[in-house]
Amino acid sequence: ASHINFLDVFGCIRQDRDDCRLNFRHTACHSKQLLMAALADFDHAIFECGQYGRVIRENPHLARRARQVWCIDSSPRMVEVGTELARKHGVTNLEYRFGDIEDIPIRSATVDLAFFSQALHHAQHPEQAVLEAHRILKPGGRIVVLDLLRHNYAEARELYADVWLGFTEIEVGRFLREAGFKDIETSIVHREADSPNFETLLAVGEK
């Protein structure tokens, strides 16, 4: 096993998860690719677990390549579901914790990579969540943010429990900069073909 510790923060936070759909339908696929790219300098594979553990079902070996994986979710139901999936696949280094991304239940300076997958637009104070990521990261650790670009689809507040209608690259870059991150990069990585044509932005930074 590697010496990488990994924190994954889910995007979909509704309590009734059985019929919940993530805003960005291809999050799981892109998350795996982005995580592996983000850790290229560490020369390690990493596990990403979104959409009810879709990636763990399809790629359980990825979690075993990390020393420890923490998944934080504000839904007790999803913590139960994720824990059961980890048990079913024999992934002993994967731990689901109930918590809030604005007050992450992880000790300071213990995580190598903090990954926010479609999560910040659900936070009341997204800048606080980014500050928390900075706190729990080790020196040299990385933050990866995958979230919606600013849009005008107001129905998302009701359909997906979104607090924010996405963010601009400037806004997310500011969150990272004011939290203390350096070497910040942002880019638009995807645009959905179907209406309302959500676009997804990627932001990375180093502590």
mmCIF file of N, CA and C in Angstrom, residues 84-181:
data_model
loop_
_atom_site.group_PDB
_atom_site.id
_atom_site.type_symbol
_atom_site.label_atom_id
_atom_site.label_comp_id
_atom_site.label_asym_id
_atom_site.label_seq_id
_atom_site.Cartn_x
_atom_site.Cartn_y
_atom_site.Cartn_z
ATOM 1 N N GLU A 84 -21.228 -0.379 3.780
ATOM 2 C CA GLU A 84 -21.609 -1.720 3.340
ATOM 3 C C GLU A 84 -20.919 -2.080 2.027
ATOM 4 N N LEU A 85 -20.817 -1.125 1.099
ATOM 5 C CA LEU A 85 -20.121 -1.388 -0.162
ATOM 6 C C LEU A 85 -18.656 -1.717 0.080
ATOM 7 N N ALA A 86 -18.019 -0.961 0.987
ATOM 8 C CA ALA A 86 -16.617 -1.230 1.306
ATOM 9 C C ALA A 86 -16.462 -2.622 1.905
ATOM 10 N N ARG A 87 -17.372 -2.992 2.816
ATOM 11 C CA ARG A 87 -17.316 -4.323 3.426
ATOM 12 C C ARG A 87 -17.517 -5.409 2.391
ATOM 13 N N LYS A 88 -18.494 -5.201 1.495
ATOM 14 C CA LYS A 88 -18.808 -6.190 0.462
ATOM 15 C C LYS A 88 -17.607 -6.459 -0.430
ATOM 16 N N HIS A 89 -16.846 -5.401 -0.743
ATOM 17 C CA HIS A 89 -15.703 -5.551 -1.640
ATOM 18 C C HIS A 89 -14.402 -5.802 -0.889
ATOM 19 N N GLY A 90 -14.470 -5.922 0.432
ATOM 20 C CA GLY A 90 -13.273 -6.218 1.197
ATOM 21 C C GLY A 90 -12.261 -5.092 1.217
ATOM 22 N N VAL A 91 -12.736 -3.853 1.094
ATOM 23 C CA VAL A 91 -11.840 -2.698 1.100
ATOM 24 C C VAL A 91 -11.732 -2.197 2.539
ATOM 25 N N THR A 92 -10.694 -2.610 3.237
ATOM 26 C CA THR A 92 -10.583 -2.341 4.668
ATOM 27 C C THR A 92 -9.993 -0.975 4.988
ATOM 28 N N ASN A 93 -9.408 -0.309 4.000
ATOM 29 C CA ASN A 93 -8.793 0.994 4.249
ATOM 30 C C ASN A 93 -9.717 2.154 3.890
ATOM 31 N N LEU A 94 -10.972 1.851 3.614
ATOM 32 C CA LEU A 94 -11.953 2.866 3.241
ATOM 33 C C LEU A 94 -12.912 3.096 4.405
ATOM 34 N N GLU A 95 -12.963 4.328 4.884
ATOM 35 C CA GLU A 95 -13.817 4.657 6.022
ATOM 36 C C GLU A 95 -14.764 5.796 5.675
ATOM 37 N N TYR A 96 -16.042 5.568 5.857
ATOM 38 C CA TYR A 96 -17.057 6.599 5.670
ATOM 39 C C TYR A 96 -17.340 7.250 7.019
ATOM 40 N N ARG A 97 -17.365 8.565 7.031
ATOM 41 C CA ARG A 97 -17.644 9.300 8.260
ATOM 42 C C ARG A 97 -18.786 10.282 8.040
ATOM 43 N N PHE A 98 -19.655 10.350 9.017
ATOM 44 C CA PHE A 98 -20.727 11.342 8.995
ATOM 45 C C PHE A 98 -20.140 12.686 9.404
ATOM 46 N N GLY A 99 -20.419 13.719 8.613
ATOM 47 C CA GLY A 99 -19.880 15.022 8.970
ATOM 48 C C GLY A 99 -20.254 16.092 7.974
ATOM 49 N N ASP A 100 -19.766 17.286 8.240
ATOM 50 C CA ASP A 100 -20.045 18.468 7.436
ATOM 51 C C ASP A 100 -18.740 18.939 6.815
ATOM 52 N N ILE A 101 -18.770 19.310 5.532
ATOM 53 C CA ILE A 101 -17.542 19.737 4.885
ATOM 54 C C ILE A 101 -17.043 21.079 5.398
ATOM 55 N N GLU A 102 -17.873 21.791 6.148
ATOM 56 C CA GLU A 102 -17.422 23.033 6.754
ATOM 57 C C GLU A 102 -16.814 22.805 8.127
ATOM 58 N N ASP A 103 -16.853 21.572 8.593
ATOM 59 C CA ASP A 103 -16.245 21.183 9.873
ATOM 60 C C ASP A 103 -15.840 19.714 9.745
ATOM 61 N N ILE A 104 -14.840 19.455 8.934
ATOM 62 C CA ILE A 104 -14.468 18.090 8.541
ATOM 63 C C ILE A 104 -13.934 17.306 9.733
ATOM 64 N N PRO A 105 -14.495 16.123 10.009
ATOM 65 C CA PRO A 105 -14.057 15.317 11.150
ATOM 66 C C PRO A 105 -12.772 14.539 10.874
ATOM 67 N N ILE A 106 -11.707 15.280 10.572
ATOM 68 C CA ILE A 106 -10.394 14.717 10.291
ATOM 69 C C ILE A 106 -9.362 15.584 11.013
ATOM 70 N N ARG A 107 -8.338 14.941 11.593
ATOM 71 C CA ARG A 107 -7.288 15.695 12.272
ATOM 72 C C ARG A 107 -6.516 16.582 11.295
ATOM 73 N N SER A 108 -5.955 17.644 11.801
ATOM 74 C CA SER A 108 -5.174 18.554 10.982
ATOM 75 C C SER A 108 -3.922 17.871 10.438
ATOM 76 N N ALA A 109 -3.542 18.256 9.221
ATOM 77 C CA ALA A 109 -2.286 17.822 8.597
ATOM 78 C C ALA A 109 -2.158 16.302 8.521
ATOM 79 N N THR A 110 -3.223 15.630 8.092
ATOM 80 C CA THR A 110 -3.183 14.171 7.982
ATOM 81 C C THR A 110 -3.515 13.659 6.584
ATOM 82 N N VAL A 111 -3.905 14.538 5.678
ATOM 83 C CA VAL A 111 -4.415 14.113 4.379
ATOM 84 C C VAL A 111 -3.479 14.603 3.271
ATOM 85 N N ASP A 112 -3.247 13.754 2.264
ATOM 86 C CA ASP A 112 -2.413 14.121 1.127
ATOM 87 C C ASP A 112 -3.215 14.775 0.005
ATOM 88 N N LEU A 113 -4.455 14.343 -0.151
ATOM 89 C CA LEU A 113 -5.298 14.883 -1.216
ATOM 90 C C LEU A 113 -6.714 15.071 -0.708
ATOM 91 N N ALA A 114 -7.245 16.272 -0.823
ATOM 92 C CA ALA A 114 -8.646 16.559 -0.483
ATOM 93 C C ALA A 114 -9.393 16.800 -1.787
ATOM 94 N N PHE A 115 -10.389 15.974 -2.046
ATOM 95 C CA PHE A 115 -11.104 16.030 -3.315
ATOM 96 C C PHE A 115 -12.562 16.372 -3.073
ATOM 97 N N PHE A 116 -13.012 17.511 -3.598
ATOM 98 C CA PHE A 116 -14.398 17.936 -3.472
ATOM 99 C C PHE A 116 -15.098 17.686 -4.804
ATOM 100 N N SER A 117 -15.916 16.649 -4.846
ATOM 101 C CA SER A 117 -16.599 16.254 -6.073
ATOM 102 C C SER A 117 -18.032 16.760 -6.060
ATOM 103 N N GLN A 118 -18.295 17.860 -6.790
ATOM 104 C CA GLN A 118 -19.630 18.452 -6.852
ATOM 105 C C GLN A 118 -20.192 18.700 -5.452
ATOM 106 N N ALA A 119 -19.354 19.220 -4.570
ATOM 107 C CA ALA A 119 -19.752 19.415 -3.178
ATOM 108 C C ALA A 119 -19.912 20.869 -2.788
ATOM 109 N N LEU A 120 -19.054 21.741 -3.302
ATOM 110 C CA LEU A 120 -19.050 23.118 -2.811
ATOM 111 C C LEU A 120 -20.357 23.853 -3.063
ATOM 112 N N HIS A 121 -21.049 23.530 -4.162
ATOM 113 C CA HIS A 121 -22.282 24.269 -4.425
ATOM 114 C C HIS A 121 -23.423 23.836 -3.506
ATOM 115 N N HIS A 122 -23.181 22.846 -2.654
ATOM 116 C CA HIS A 122 -24.148 22.468 -1.630
ATOM 117 C C HIS A 122 -23.828 23.098 -0.275
ATOM 118 N N ALA A 123 -22.652 23.689 -0.135
ATOM 119 C CA ALA A 123 -22.214 24.235 1.151
ATOM 120 C C ALA A 123 -22.784 25.636 1.366
ATOM 121 N N GLN A 124 -23.198 25.916 2.597
ATOM 122 C CA GLN A 124 -23.654 27.266 2.920
ATOM 123 C C GLN A 124 -22.512 28.259 2.786
ATOM 124 N N HIS A 125 -21.327 27.834 3.183
ATOM 125 C CA HIS A 125 -20.144 28.698 3.143
ATOM 126 C C HIS A 125 -19.013 27.929 2.465
ATOM 127 N N PRO A 126 -18.984 27.901 1.142
ATOM 128 C CA PRO A 126 -17.975 27.108 0.436
ATOM 129 C C PRO A 126 -16.548 27.507 0.770
ATOM 130 N N GLU A 127 -16.320 28.789 1.055
ATOM 131 C CA GLU A 127 -14.972 29.216 1.403
ATOM 132 C C GLU A 127 -14.502 28.571 2.710
ATOM 133 N N GLN A 128 -15.442 28.288 3.627
ATOM 134 C CA GLN A 128 -15.091 27.613 4.881
ATOM 135 C C GLN A 128 -14.706 26.164 4.619
ATOM 136 N N ALA A 129 -15.396 25.526 3.679
ATOM 137 C CA ALA A 129 -15.039 24.152 3.325
ATOM 138 C C ALA A 129 -13.622 24.076 2.765
ATOM 139 N N VAL A 130 -13.256 25.069 1.946
ATOM 140 C CA VAL A 130 -11.902 25.098 1.388
ATOM 141 C C VAL A 130 -10.875 25.366 2.492
ATOM 142 N N LEU A 131 -11.212 26.216 3.439
ATOM 143 C CA LEU A 131 -10.335 26.441 4.594
ATOM 144 C C LEU A 131 -10.122 25.143 5.378
ATOM 145 N N GLU A 132 -11.182 24.379 5.536
ATOM 146 C CA GLU A 132 -11.078 23.102 6.235
ATOM 147 C C GLU A 132 -10.162 22.137 5.476
ATOM 148 N N ALA A 133 -10.255 22.150 4.147
ATOM 149 C CA ALA A 133 -9.369 21.311 3.352
ATOM 150 C C ALA A 133 -7.913 21.686 3.598
ATOM 151 N N HIS A 134 -7.650 22.983 3.652
ATOM 152 C CA HIS A 134 -6.280 23.437 3.914
ATOM 153 C C HIS A 134 -5.816 22.965 5.284
ATOM 154 N N ARG A 135 -6.703 22.988 6.248
ATOM 155 C CA ARG A 135 -6.342 22.565 7.612
ATOM 156 C C ARG A 135 -5.935 21.101 7.670
ATOM 157 N N ILE A 136 -6.698 20.246 7.022
ATOM 158 C CA ILE A 136 -6.451 18.800 7.162
ATOM 159 C C ILE A 136 -5.327 18.310 6.254
ATOM 160 N N LEU A 137 -4.938 19.100 5.261
ATOM 161 C CA LEU A 137 -3.884 18.671 4.351
ATOM 162 C C LEU A 137 -2.506 18.793 4.989
ATOM 163 N N LYS A 138 -1.644 17.851 4.644
ATOM 164 C CA LYS A 138 -0.241 17.937 5.029
ATOM 165 C C LYS A 138 0.438 19.021 4.185
ATOM 166 N N PRO A 139 1.559 19.554 4.640
ATOM 167 C CA PRO A 139 2.330 20.453 3.783
ATOM 168 C C PRO A 139 2.659 19.759 2.460
ATOM 169 N N GLY A 140 2.414 20.440 1.363
ATOM 170 C CA GLY A 140 2.627 19.833 0.056
ATOM 171 C C GLY A 140 1.432 19.062 -0.459
ATOM 172 N N GLY A 141 0.385 18.922 0.379
ATOM 173 C CA GLY A 141 -0.824 18.225 -0.038
ATOM 174 C C GLY A 141 -1.595 19.030 -1.066
ATOM 175 N N ARG A 142 -2.531 18.376 -1.738
ATOM 176 C CA ARG A 142 -3.256 19.012 -2.829
ATOM 177 C C ARG A 142 -4.765 19.022 -2.580
ATOM 178 N N ILE A 143 -5.384 20.048 -3.075
ATOM 179 C CA ILE A 143 -6.840 20.106 -3.141
ATOM 180 C C ILE A 143 -7.248 20.019 -4.601
ATOM 181 N N VAL A 144 -8.296 19.253 -4.862
ATOM 182 C CA VAL A 144 -8.881 19.155 -6.192
ATOM 183 C C VAL A 144 -10.369 19.438 -6.047
ATOM 184 N N VAL A 145 -10.847 20.423 -6.782
ATOM 185 C CA VAL A 145 -12.266 20.787 -6.751
ATOM 186 C C VAL A 145 -12.860 20.532 -8.126
ATOM 187 N N LEU A 146 -13.904 19.731 -8.163
ATOM 188 C CA LEU A 146 -14.672 19.495 -9.388
ATOM 189 C C LEU A 146 -16.087 19.982 -9.094
ATOM 190 N N ASP A 147 -16.521 21.048 -9.770
ATOM 191 C CA ASP A 147 -17.825 21.620 -9.436
ATOM 192 C C ASP A 147 -18.449 22.274 -10.661
ATOM 193 N N LEU A 148 -19.676 22.723 -10.494
ATOM 194 C CA LEU A 148 -20.409 23.332 -11.595
ATOM 195 C C LEU A 148 -19.931 24.755 -11.863
ATOM 196 N N LEU A 149 -19.813 25.082 -13.129
ATOM 197 C CA LEU A 149 -19.579 26.461 -13.523
ATOM 198 C C LEU A 149 -20.873 27.244 -13.286
ATOM 199 N N ARG A 150 -20.754 28.529 -13.010
ATOM 200 C CA ARG A 150 -21.923 29.367 -12.761
ATOM 201 C C ARG A 150 -22.956 29.210 -13.885
ATOM 202 N N HIS A 151 -24.224 28.995 -13.506
ATOM 203 C CA HIS A 151 -25.294 28.795 -14.479
ATOM 204 C C HIS A 151 -26.555 29.503 -14.002
ATOM 205 N N ASN A 152 -27.601 29.469 -14.826
ATOM 206 C CA ASN A 152 -28.853 30.151 -14.496
ATOM 207 C C ASN A 152 -30.025 29.190 -14.319
ATOM 208 N N TYR A 153 -29.728 27.917 -14.106
ATOM 209 C CA TYR A 153 -30.786 26.923 -13.977
ATOM 210 C C TYR A 153 -31.283 26.913 -12.523
ATOM 211 N N ALA A 154 -32.170 27.855 -12.212
ATOM 212 C CA ALA A 154 -32.628 28.050 -10.834
ATOM 213 C C ALA A 154 -33.341 26.830 -10.264
ATOM 214 N N GLU A 155 -33.909 25.996 -11.139
ATOM 215 C CA GLU A 155 -34.608 24.801 -10.670
ATOM 216 C C GLU A 155 -33.683 23.847 -9.914
ATOM 217 N N ALA A 156 -32.380 24.017 -10.085
ATOM 218 C CA ALA A 156 -31.427 23.137 -9.400
ATOM 219 C C ALA A 156 -31.539 23.251 -7.888
ATOM 220 N N ARG A 157 -31.995 24.409 -7.404
ATOM 221 C CA ARG A 157 -32.139 24.569 -5.954
ATOM 222 C C ARG A 157 -33.153 23.574 -5.403
ATOM 223 N N GLU A 158 -34.250 23.369 -6.138
ATOM 224 C CA GLU A 158 -35.292 22.446 -5.696
ATOM 225 C C GLU A 158 -34.975 21.004 -6.081
ATOM 226 N N LEU A 159 -34.511 20.801 -7.302
ATOM 227 C CA LEU A 159 -34.276 19.444 -7.793
ATOM 228 C C LEU A 159 -33.104 18.757 -7.113
ATOM 229 N N TYR A 160 -32.041 19.515 -6.851
ATOM 230 C CA TYR A 160 -30.809 18.911 -6.348
ATOM 231 C C TYR A 160 -30.361 19.460 -5.002
ATOM 232 N N ALA A 161 -31.180 20.290 -4.377
ATOM 233 C CA ALA A 161 -30.831 20.911 -3.099
ATOM 234 C C ALA A 161 -29.574 21.759 -3.206
ATOM 235 N N ASP A 162 -29.367 22.384 -4.377
ATOM 236 C CA ASP A 162 -28.203 23.245 -4.565
ATOM 237 C C ASP A 162 -28.384 24.551 -3.791
ATOM 238 N N VAL A 163 -27.338 24.977 -3.113
ATOM 239 C CA VAL A 163 -27.345 26.267 -2.433
ATOM 240 C C VAL A 163 -26.847 27.356 -3.379
ATOM 241 N N TRP A 164 -25.847 27.021 -4.191
ATOM 242 C CA TRP A 164 -25.260 27.955 -5.137
ATOM 243 C C TRP A 164 -25.465 27.439 -6.554
ATOM 244 N N LEU A 165 -25.701 28.349 -7.470
ATOM 245 C CA LEU A 165 -25.852 27.964 -8.872
ATOM 246 C C LEU A 165 -24.477 27.960 -9.546
ATOM 247 N N GLY A 166 -23.602 27.135 -9.001
ATOM 248 C CA GLY A 166 -22.254 27.024 -9.523
ATOM 249 C C GLY A 166 -21.393 28.220 -9.156
ATOM 250 N N PHE A 167 -20.185 28.239 -9.687
ATOM 251 C CA PHE A 167 -19.217 29.290 -9.398
ATOM 252 C C PHE A 167 -18.448 29.646 -10.662
ATOM 253 N N THR A 168 -17.879 30.824 -10.676
ATOM 254 C CA THR A 168 -16.967 31.186 -11.751
ATOM 255 C C THR A 168 -15.574 30.665 -11.395
ATOM 256 N N GLU A 169 -14.720 30.597 -12.411
ATOM 257 C CA GLU A 169 -13.337 30.201 -12.144
ATOM 258 C C GLU A 169 -12.681 31.190 -11.185
ATOM 259 N N ILE A 170 -13.007 32.458 -11.324
ATOM 260 C CA ILE A 170 -12.424 33.479 -10.455
ATOM 261 C C ILE A 170 -12.828 33.254 -9.008
ATOM 262 N N GLU A 171 -14.091 32.911 -8.789
ATOM 263 C CA GLU A 171 -14.567 32.693 -7.425
ATOM 264 C C GLU A 171 -13.872 31.505 -6.773
ATOM 265 N N VAL A 172 -13.806 30.396 -7.480
ATOM 266 C CA VAL A 172 -13.170 29.213 -6.897
ATOM 267 C C VAL A 172 -11.682 29.458 -6.685
ATOM 268 N N GLY A 173 -11.044 30.128 -7.639
ATOM 269 C CA GLY A 173 -9.644 30.469 -7.448
ATOM 270 C C GLY A 173 -9.424 31.333 -6.228
ATOM 271 N N ARG A 174 -10.367 32.258 -5.989
ATOM 272 C CA ARG A 174 -10.269 33.111 -4.795
ATOM 273 C C ARG A 174 -10.430 32.308 -3.520
ATOM 274 N N PHE A 175 -11.381 31.332 -3.512
ATOM 275 C CA PHE A 175 -11.538 30.473 -2.336
ATOM 276 C C PHE A 175 -10.202 29.825 -1.980
ATOM 277 N N LEU A 176 -9.534 29.271 -2.979
ATOM 278 C CA LEU A 176 -8.275 28.567 -2.734
ATOM 279 C C LEU A 176 -7.181 29.528 -2.300
ATOM 280 N N ARG A 177 -7.084 30.670 -2.970
ATOM 281 C CA ARG A 177 -6.024 31.624 -2.660
ATOM 282 C C ARG A 177 -6.172 32.158 -1.239
ATOM 283 N N GLU A 178 -7.407 32.527 -0.856
ATOM 284 C CA GLU A 178 -7.621 33.092 0.473
ATOM 285 C C GLU A 178 -7.467 32.048 1.571
ATOM 286 N N ALA A 179 -7.599 30.781 1.229
ATOM 287 C CA ALA A 179 -7.386 29.716 2.208
ATOM 288 C C ALA A 179 -5.902 29.436 2.412
ATOM 289 N N GLY A 180 -5.074 29.945 1.508
ATOM 290 C CA GLY A 180 -3.635 29.751 1.660
ATOM 291 C C GLY A 180 -3.002 28.827 0.653
ATOM 292 N N PHE A 181 -3.756 28.379 -0.343
ATOM 293 C CA PHE A 181 -3.184 27.479 -1.351
ATOM 294 C C PHE A 181 -2.328 28.259 -2.344
#
